[in-house]
Coordinates of C-alpha atoms in Angstrom, one line a residue:
Chain A
X1 CA 82.5 112.6 97.8
X2 CA 81.8 109.3 99.3
X3 CA 83.6 108.0 102.3
X4 CA 81.6 104.9 103.0
X5 CA 83.6 101.8 103.6
X6 CA 86.9 103.2 103.3
X7 CA 90.0 102.4 104.7
X8 CA 92.0 105.4 106.9
X9 CA 95.4 104.0 106.6
X10 CA 98.1 107.0 105.4
X11 CA 97.2 110.6 104.7
X12 CA 98.7 110.0 101.2
X13 CA 95.9 108.2 100.5
X14 CA 93.8 111.3 100.4
X15 CA 93.6 114.4 98.2
X16 CA 93.5 117.9 98.9
X17 CA 90.1 118.1 98.8
X18 CA 89.1 114.9 100.8
X19 CA 91.0 116.0 103.5
X20 CA 89.2 119.3 103.5
X21 CA 86.1 118.0 103.5
X22 CA 87.1 115.6 106.4
X23 CA 88.1 119.0 108.4
X24 CA 85.0 120.6 107.6
X25 CA 82.7 117.9 109.0
X26 CA 85.3 118.0 112.2
X27 CA 84.5 121.8 112.2
X28 CA 80.6 120.7 112.5
X29 CA 81.3 117.9 115.3
X30 CA 83.1 120.3 117.3
X31 CA 80.0 121.5 119.3
X32 CA 79.3 117.6 120.2
X33 CA 82.8 117.1 121.1
X34 CA 82.8 119.5 123.6
X35 CA 79.7 117.8 125.1
X36 CA 77.5 121.0 124.6
X37 CA 75.4 119.0 122.0
X38 CA 74.0 116.0 122.1
X39 CA 74.1 113.4 119.3
X40 CA 73.0 109.7 118.5
X41 CA 74.6 110.1 115.0
X42 CA 76.1 106.4 115.6
X43 CA 73.4 104.9 117.6
X44 CA 73.7 101.2 117.4
X45 CA 77.3 101.2 115.7
X46 CA 80.0 99.4 117.4
X47 CA 83.6 100.1 117.3
X48 CA 86.3 98.0 117.8
X49 CA 89.6 99.5 119.2
X50 CA 92.3 97.1 119.5
X51 CA 95.7 98.6 120.5
X52 CA 98.5 96.4 120.6
X53 CA 100.8 99.3 121.7
X54 CA 100.1 102.1 124.6
X55 CA 98.2 104.9 123.9
X56 CA 97.1 107.4 126.1
X57 CA 95.3 110.0 123.4
X58 CA 94.6 108.4 120.3
X59 CA 93.0 105.3 121.8
X60 CA 90.4 107.7 124.5
X61 CA 89.5 110.0 121.9
X62 CA 88.3 107.3 119.6
X63 CA 86.7 106.2 122.2
X64 CA 85.4 109.1 123.4
X65 CA 84.5 110.4 119.5
X66 CA 82.4 106.9 119.2
X67 CA 80.5 107.5 122.4
X68 CA 79.7 111.3 122.0
X69 CA 77.9 110.2 119.0
X70 CA 76.0 107.5 120.7
X71 CA 78.0 104.5 119.5
X72 CA 79.6 101.7 121.4
X73 CA 82.8 100.4 121.8
X74 CA 84.7 97.0 122.4
X75 CA 88.1 96.2 122.2
X76 CA 91.4 95.9 124.2
X77 CA 94.2 98.3 125.0
X78 CA 96.9 95.7 125.5
X79 CA 97.3 92.1 123.4
X80 CA 98.3 90.5 126.7
X81 CA 94.7 89.8 127.8
X82 CA 93.7 88.3 124.2
X83 CA 94.6 85.0 121.9
X84 CA 97.5 86.9 120.2
X85 CA 99.5 85.8 123.4
X86 CA 99.0 82.5 122.3
X87 CA 100.5 83.3 119.0
X88 CA 97.1 84.1 117.0
X89 CA 98.0 86.0 113.8
X90 CA 96.9 90.0 113.2
X91 CA 95.0 88.8 110.3
X92 CA 93.1 86.2 112.6
X93 CA 92.6 89.0 115.2
X94 CA 91.3 91.5 112.6
X95 CA 89.0 88.6 110.7
X96 CA 87.8 87.7 114.6
X97 CA 87.1 91.4 115.5
X98 CA 85.2 92.3 112.4
X99 CA 82.8 90.0 112.8
X100 CA 81.9 91.7 116.5
X101 CA 82.0 95.5 114.6
X102 CA 81.0 98.1 112.3
X103 CA 84.6 99.9 112.0
X104 CA 88.1 99.1 113.6
X105 CA 90.6 101.6 115.1
X106 CA 93.8 99.9 115.1
X107 CA 97.5 100.4 117.0
X108 CA 100.1 98.0 116.3
X109 CA 103.7 97.9 116.6
X110 CA 104.7 96.8 112.7
X111 CA 104.7 99.3 110.3
X112 CA 102.0 98.1 107.3
X113 CA 100.1 96.7 109.6
X114 CA 97.2 98.6 108.9
X115 CA 97.6 98.2 105.7
X116 CA 97.4 94.5 105.9
X117 CA 94.4 94.7 108.0
X118 CA 92.9 96.7 105.7
X119 CA 93.0 94.0 103.1
X120 CA 91.7 91.3 105.6
X121 CA 88.8 93.0 106.8
X122 CA 85.6 93.8 104.9
X123 CA 84.3 96.7 107.4
X124 CA 86.8 99.9 107.5
X125 CA 90.3 100.1 109.4
X126 CA 91.0 103.5 111.1
X127 CA 95.2 103.3 111.4
X128 CA 95.9 104.7 114.9
X129 CA 99.5 104.4 114.2
X130 CA 101.5 101.5 112.9
X131 CA 105.0 101.4 114.2
X132 CA 107.4 104.0 112.9
X133 CA 105.2 103.9 110.3
X134 CA 101.4 106.4 109.4
X135 CA 99.6 108.0 111.7
X136 CA 97.1 109.7 109.6
X137 CA 94.4 110.6 112.1
X138 CA 97.4 113.0 114.2
X139 CA 98.0 114.6 111.0
X140 CA 94.3 115.2 110.2
X141 CA 93.9 116.9 113.6
X142 CA 96.9 118.6 113.5
X143 CA 95.9 120.2 110.3
X144 CA 92.3 121.2 112.0
X145 CA 94.2 122.6 114.8
X146 CA 96.5 125.0 112.6
X147 CA 93.5 126.2 110.6
X148 CA 90.8 126.3 113.4
X149 CA 94.1 128.3 115.5
X150 CA 95.1 130.7 113.0
X151 CA 92.5 130.8 110.4
X152 CA 94.3 128.9 107.5
X153 CA 97.3 126.7 106.6
X154 CA 98.5 128.2 102.9
X155 CA 101.0 130.7 103.2
X156 CA 101.5 130.2 106.8
X157 CA 105.1 130.0 108.2
X158 CA 105.4 126.2 109.8
X159 CA 108.4 125.7 111.6
X160 CA 109.0 122.1 112.2
X161 CA 111.2 121.6 115.2
X162 CA 113.2 118.6 117.1
X163 CA 113.5 115.2 115.8
X164 CA 112.7 115.1 111.9
X165 CA 114.6 112.3 110.7
X166 CA 113.2 109.0 112.2
X167 CA 109.6 110.3 113.3
X168 CA 107.7 109.1 110.1
X169 CA 104.3 111.5 111.2
X170 CA 106.2 114.5 111.0
X171 CA 107.2 113.6 107.3
X172 CA 103.3 112.8 106.8
X173 CA 102.5 116.3 108.5
X174 CA 105.6 117.6 106.1
X175 CA 103.7 116.0 102.9
X176 CA 100.1 117.3 103.7
X177 CA 101.6 120.9 104.9
X178 CA 103.3 121.0 101.1
X179 CA 99.6 119.9 99.9
X180 CA 98.1 122.7 101.8
X181 CA 101.3 125.0 100.3
X182 CA 102.1 126.5 103.7
X183 CA 105.9 127.8 104.2
X184 CA 108.0 125.3 105.9
X185 CA 111.1 125.5 107.9
X186 CA 112.8 122.3 109.3
X187 CA 114.9 122.8 112.3
X188 CA 116.9 119.7 113.6
X189 CA 120.3 118.8 114.6
X190 CA 122.3 117.9 111.6
X191 CA 121.9 114.2 112.6
X192 CA 118.0 114.5 113.2
X193 CA 117.4 116.8 110.2
X194 CA 114.7 115.8 107.6
X195 CA 115.4 112.7 105.4
X196 CA 115.9 114.0 101.8
X197 CA 113.3 112.2 100.5
X198 CA 110.5 114.3 102.6
X199 CA 112.4 117.4 101.1
X200 CA 111.9 116.5 97.6
X201 CA 108.4 115.7 98.0
X202 CA 107.7 118.9 99.3
X203 CA 109.3 120.6 96.4
X204 CA 107.3 118.3 94.0
X205 CA 104.3 119.9 95.6
X206 CA 105.7 123.5 94.8
X207 CA 107.0 124.0 98.3
X208 CA 110.8 124.9 99.5
X209 CA 111.5 124.4 102.7
X210 CA 114.2 126.2 104.5
X211 CA 116.4 124.1 106.2
X212 CA 117.9 125.2 110.0
X213 CA 120.0 123.8 112.7
X214 CA 118.8 126.5 115.4
X215 CA 115.6 128.5 116.5
X216 CA 117.1 131.5 116.0
X217 CA 114.7 133.9 114.5
X218 CA 111.0 133.4 115.2
X219 CA 109.6 136.6 114.6
X220 CA 107.7 135.8 111.3
X221 CA 106.6 132.0 112.6
X222 CA 102.8 131.3 112.8
X223 CA 103.4 127.7 113.9
X224 CA 106.0 126.0 116.1
X225 CA 105.2 122.2 115.9
X226 CA 107.4 120.4 118.6
X227 CA 108.5 117.2 118.3
X228 CA 110.1 115.0 121.1
X229 CA 113.9 114.2 120.6
X230 CA 114.5 110.6 122.0
X231 CA 117.6 109.7 124.2
X232 CA 118.7 106.5 122.4
X233 CA 119.4 108.1 119.2
X234 CA 122.2 109.8 121.0
X235 CA 125.6 107.3 121.9
X236 CA 126.8 109.7 124.3
X237 CA 124.2 111.1 126.8
X238 CA 126.3 114.6 127.1
X239 CA 125.5 114.8 123.4
X240 CA 122.0 114.3 123.9
X241 CA 121.7 116.9 127.0
X242 CA 123.1 119.5 124.8
X243 CA 120.5 119.0 121.9
X244 CA 117.6 118.8 123.7
X245 CA 118.5 121.9 125.7
X246 CA 119.0 123.9 122.5
X247 CA 115.5 122.9 121.1
X248 CA 113.7 123.9 124.4
X249 CA 110.9 126.3 124.1
X250 CA 110.7 128.5 126.8
X251 CA 109.6 132.2 127.5
X252 CA 112.6 133.6 126.6
X253 CA 112.3 132.2 123.2
X254 CA 109.0 133.5 123.2
X255 CA 109.5 136.9 123.7
X256 CA 110.0 137.5 120.1
X257 CA 107.1 135.9 118.7
X258 CA 104.4 137.5 117.6
X259 CA 100.9 137.4 119.4
X260 CA 99.4 134.8 117.2
X261 CA 102.2 132.0 117.0
X262 CA 101.2 128.9 118.2
X263 CA 103.0 126.2 119.9
X264 CA 102.2 122.6 119.0
X265 CA 103.5 119.2 120.1
X266 CA 101.7 115.7 119.4
X267 CA 102.7 114.8 123.2
X268 CA 103.8 113.4 125.2
X269 CA 106.0 115.5 126.0
X270 CA 109.5 115.6 128.0
X271 CA 111.6 118.9 128.3
X272 CA 110.9 120.0 124.6
X273 CA 108.6 122.8 126.1
X274 CA 108.8 124.6 129.4
X275 CA 105.8 123.8 131.5
X276 CA 105.6 128.0 131.9
X277 CA 104.6 127.8 128.6
X278 CA 101.4 126.4 129.4
X279 CA 99.7 129.2 130.8
X280 CA 100.5 131.4 127.6
X281 CA 97.7 132.0 124.8
X282 CA 100.9 130.1 122.4
X283 CA 100.2 127.1 124.1
X284 CA 97.9 125.0 121.7
X285 CA 98.9 121.9 122.5
X286 CA 96.1 121.0 124.8
X287 CA 93.8 122.3 122.4
X288 CA 95.2 120.1 119.8
X289 CA 94.6 117.1 122.0
X290 CA 91.1 117.6 122.2
X291 CA 90.8 118.4 118.6
X292 CA 91.4 114.8 118.2
X293 CA 87.7 113.6 119.4
X294 CA 86.0 116.1 116.6
X295 CA 88.1 114.7 114.0
X296 CA 88.0 111.2 114.7
X297 CA 84.5 111.9 115.3
X298 CA 84.3 113.3 111.6
X299 CA 86.3 110.1 110.3
X300 CA 84.0 107.3 112.1
X301 CA 80.7 109.2 110.7
X302 CA 82.3 109.3 107.3
X303 CA 83.7 105.9 106.8
X304 CA 80.3 104.6 108.7
X305 CA 78.5 106.2 105.5
X306 CA 76.2 108.3 108.1
X307 CA 77.4 111.4 107.0
X308 CA 78.0 112.1 103.5
Chain B
X1 CA 138.8 75.6 65.5
X2 CA 135.5 77.8 67.4
X3 CA 134.3 75.9 70.4
X4 CA 130.4 76.3 70.9
X5 CA 130.0 76.2 74.6
X6 CA 126.4 76.0 74.6
X7 CA 124.1 74.3 72.1
X8 CA 121.4 75.3 70.4
X9 CA 118.1 74.4 71.5
X10 CA 115.2 73.1 68.9
X11 CA 112.4 74.3 71.1
X12 CA 112.0 76.6 74.1
X13 CA 113.3 79.8 75.9
X14 CA 116.6 81.3 75.8
X15 CA 116.8 84.2 77.9
X16 CA 120.4 86.1 77.0
X17 CA 122.2 89.2 77.9
X18 CA 121.5 88.7 81.7
X19 CA 123.7 90.5 84.1
X20 CA 126.7 88.8 84.9
X21 CA 126.8 86.4 87.6
X22 CA 123.1 86.5 87.8
X23 CA 121.9 83.5 86.3
X24 CA 120.8 81.0 89.2
X25 CA 119.1 84.0 90.7
X26 CA 116.7 84.4 87.3
X27 CA 116.6 80.6 87.9
X28 CA 115.1 81.2 91.4
X29 CA 113.0 83.7 90.9
X30 CA 111.3 82.1 87.8
X31 CA 110.9 79.3 90.3
X32 CA 112.6 76.9 88.4
X33 CA 114.1 74.1 90.4
X34 CA 116.4 71.4 90.6
X35 CA 113.4 68.6 89.8
X36 CA 112.5 70.6 86.9
X37 CA 111.3 68.0 83.7
X38 CA 112.8 70.7 81.3
X39 CA 117.1 70.3 79.9
X40 CA 118.3 73.7 81.6
X41 CA 121.6 75.2 80.3
X42 CA 123.5 77.5 81.9
X43 CA 126.4 79.8 81.0
X44 CA 128.2 82.5 82.9
X45 CA 130.6 85.1 82.2
X46 CA 130.2 84.7 78.4
X47 CA 131.8 87.4 76.2
X48 CA 129.0 89.1 74.4
X49 CA 129.1 91.9 72.0
X50 CA 128.4 94.2 74.6
X51 CA 130.6 92.8 77.3
X52 CA 130.1 89.8 79.5
X53 CA 126.8 88.5 80.1
X54 CA 124.9 84.9 81.3
X55 CA 122.4 82.8 79.3
X56 CA 119.9 80.5 80.6
X57 CA 118.6 77.9 77.8
X58 CA 115.4 76.4 78.8
X59 CA 114.6 73.3 76.6
X60 CA 110.7 72.5 75.4
X61 CA 109.3 75.2 77.7
X62 CA 107.7 78.5 76.3
X63 CA 108.3 81.0 79.4
X64 CA 105.1 83.7 79.6
X65 CA 106.6 86.8 79.1
X66 CA 104.6 88.5 82.1
X67 CA 106.4 85.9 84.1
X68 CA 109.7 86.8 82.5
X69 CA 109.7 90.2 83.4
X70 CA 110.4 89.8 87.1
X71 CA 113.6 88.6 86.5
X72 CA 114.0 92.6 84.9
X73 CA 114.9 93.2 88.6
X74 CA 118.4 91.8 89.2
X75 CA 118.7 91.7 84.6
X76 CA 117.4 94.8 83.3
X77 CA 119.2 94.5 80.0
X78 CA 117.9 90.5 79.7
X79 CA 116.2 89.7 76.3
X80 CA 113.7 86.7 76.0
X81 CA 113.7 84.5 73.0
X82 CA 110.7 81.9 72.3
X83 CA 112.6 79.1 70.3
X84 CA 110.9 76.9 68.0
X85 CA 112.5 74.6 65.6
X86 CA 115.9 76.6 66.0
X87 CA 114.1 79.7 65.1
X88 CA 113.9 82.7 66.9
X89 CA 109.9 83.2 67.1
X90 CA 109.6 86.0 69.8
X91 CA 112.2 88.3 71.0
X92 CA 111.6 90.6 73.5
X93 CA 113.5 92.5 76.0
X94 CA 112.2 92.3 79.7
X95 CA 110.5 95.0 81.7
X96 CA 109.7 95.6 85.0
X97 CA 106.1 95.0 86.0
X98 CA 103.5 97.6 87.9
X99 CA 103.9 95.7 91.0
X100 CA 106.4 93.0 92.2
X101 CA 104.7 90.3 94.4
X102 CA 106.3 87.9 96.4
X103 CA 110.1 88.0 95.0
X104 CA 111.4 90.9 97.0
X105 CA 111.6 90.7 100.7
X106 CA 111.4 94.0 102.4
X107 CA 114.6 95.1 104.3
X108 CA 112.5 96.9 107.0
X109 CA 112.7 94.5 109.4
X110 CA 109.3 96.2 111.3
X111 CA 107.9 95.9 107.7
X112 CA 104.6 93.3 108.6
X113 CA 106.0 91.1 105.5
X114 CA 108.5 90.1 108.0
X115 CA 106.3 88.9 110.3
X116 CA 104.7 85.6 110.3
X117 CA 101.1 86.7 109.0
X118 CA 99.6 85.1 105.6
X119 CA 100.8 87.7 103.3
X120 CA 103.2 88.1 100.8
X121 CA 105.7 91.1 99.9
X122 CA 104.5 93.4 97.4
X123 CA 106.6 96.4 95.9
X124 CA 104.9 99.1 93.5
X125 CA 107.6 100.8 91.0
X126 CA 107.9 104.0 91.7
X127 CA 110.5 105.0 88.6
X128 CA 111.6 103.0 85.8
X129 CA 114.9 105.0 85.3
X130 CA 116.3 104.5 87.6
X131 CA 114.1 101.7 89.2
X132 CA 112.9 102.6 92.5
X133 CA 110.4 100.4 94.2
X134 CA 108.6 101.0 97.3
X135 CA 107.0 98.3 100.2
X136 CA 103.4 98.4 99.6
X137 CA 102.9 97.7 103.2
X138 CA 105.5 99.6 105.2
X139 CA 106.2 102.7 102.1
X140 CA 110.0 102.5 102.8
X141 CA 112.2 102.4 99.4
X142 CA 115.0 99.9 99.4
X143 CA 118.5 100.8 98.3
X144 CA 118.5 99.0 94.8
X145 CA 121.9 98.5 94.9
X146 CA 121.5 95.5 97.5
X147 CA 118.6 94.3 95.7
X148 CA 120.0 91.1 94.4
X149 CA 120.3 90.3 98.8
X150 CA 116.2 91.3 99.0
X151 CA 115.5 88.5 96.5
X152 CA 113.5 85.9 98.6

């Protein structure tokens, strides 16, 4: 399997075997990500981190990943300080940045921007989120987290909860989980339910997701994957409060959960998970956030051809 | 007396069975503009054996079939006839190419192809019957019922 020079634009560009390989490499990176082992694997390599949109976790974890492996980072966290403000196109910004680095990580508000960047750049492009489009490294770290926390993905019962309609990252996750033959339940209010194309895509992969409007029986669920319900999706703020309230994960809901159940969230969260859940062993979301580091280390090492 | 609405041509290309009302769009997709040297005749809403249709005749120019296939998006039943000395020497139905480049504007306003970047729109054909296309960049699948309004 050779990842050298490959772009990471969408999870759909990878086979199940390739995804497993990335997760296996990430597993080996884990102690380095923790700081328990030192590494100079990417010494002499430069990563450009081009963030045209705000980010906390993606940007910081990519930079941490590169530095933990002995590499260097250049870039910007907001386009306000660059020639983008003078009207420079993304295509020109990418062709400029690539002459200074070995790999580019980017986040951009427009969908398809990473795909376009990959066409212009000769160095690998890693998509750190393109608007409402893809966010493949989030998907990979989610898969890594499930595997690490509960041992496997196949056959596990995974509930995707919240706004399943607009967040395309949750669509990619559903696709990837179907690829791994997980059992899925899509729990969302009617107006935010998973689009039919995504359900159809899962069916094509041999997984028939269960559709539900309420979180009721959680006894046999292994993973509760919670997403943020955005206020702006509701014309009536009272309707939002009602809906958001009924999808809140709290101690009362978790009293029927099995011991091994984990709660995941891509973060940032607003009110979806009560802070009291943070102290329970169910709360996997901060470990999930950390897992961004070994997964991104694996991707950097793979696309730079330092790890096969 | 039977009236011939459009004269036969000696040499050139006849595009027949165009979905009624789409003849001008066909010319647009083919990039045939006002300044073209060829004589072009257009007949719209002509009664044919299979109902009404549009016809386009382009004199002294044989269109390349790959180029003409692009019109399958809006005229899936169209046929291309190459005429030499009043005889049809080649006849085939249009078929959708695997990729549609620079013809359809992505309906997603947030797609990178709708910005001022130096790229052309590009769609990948996902299925032919029914016709479904997906934006190569943003991944959206446009509503094919509105395809005519998305032609660039």
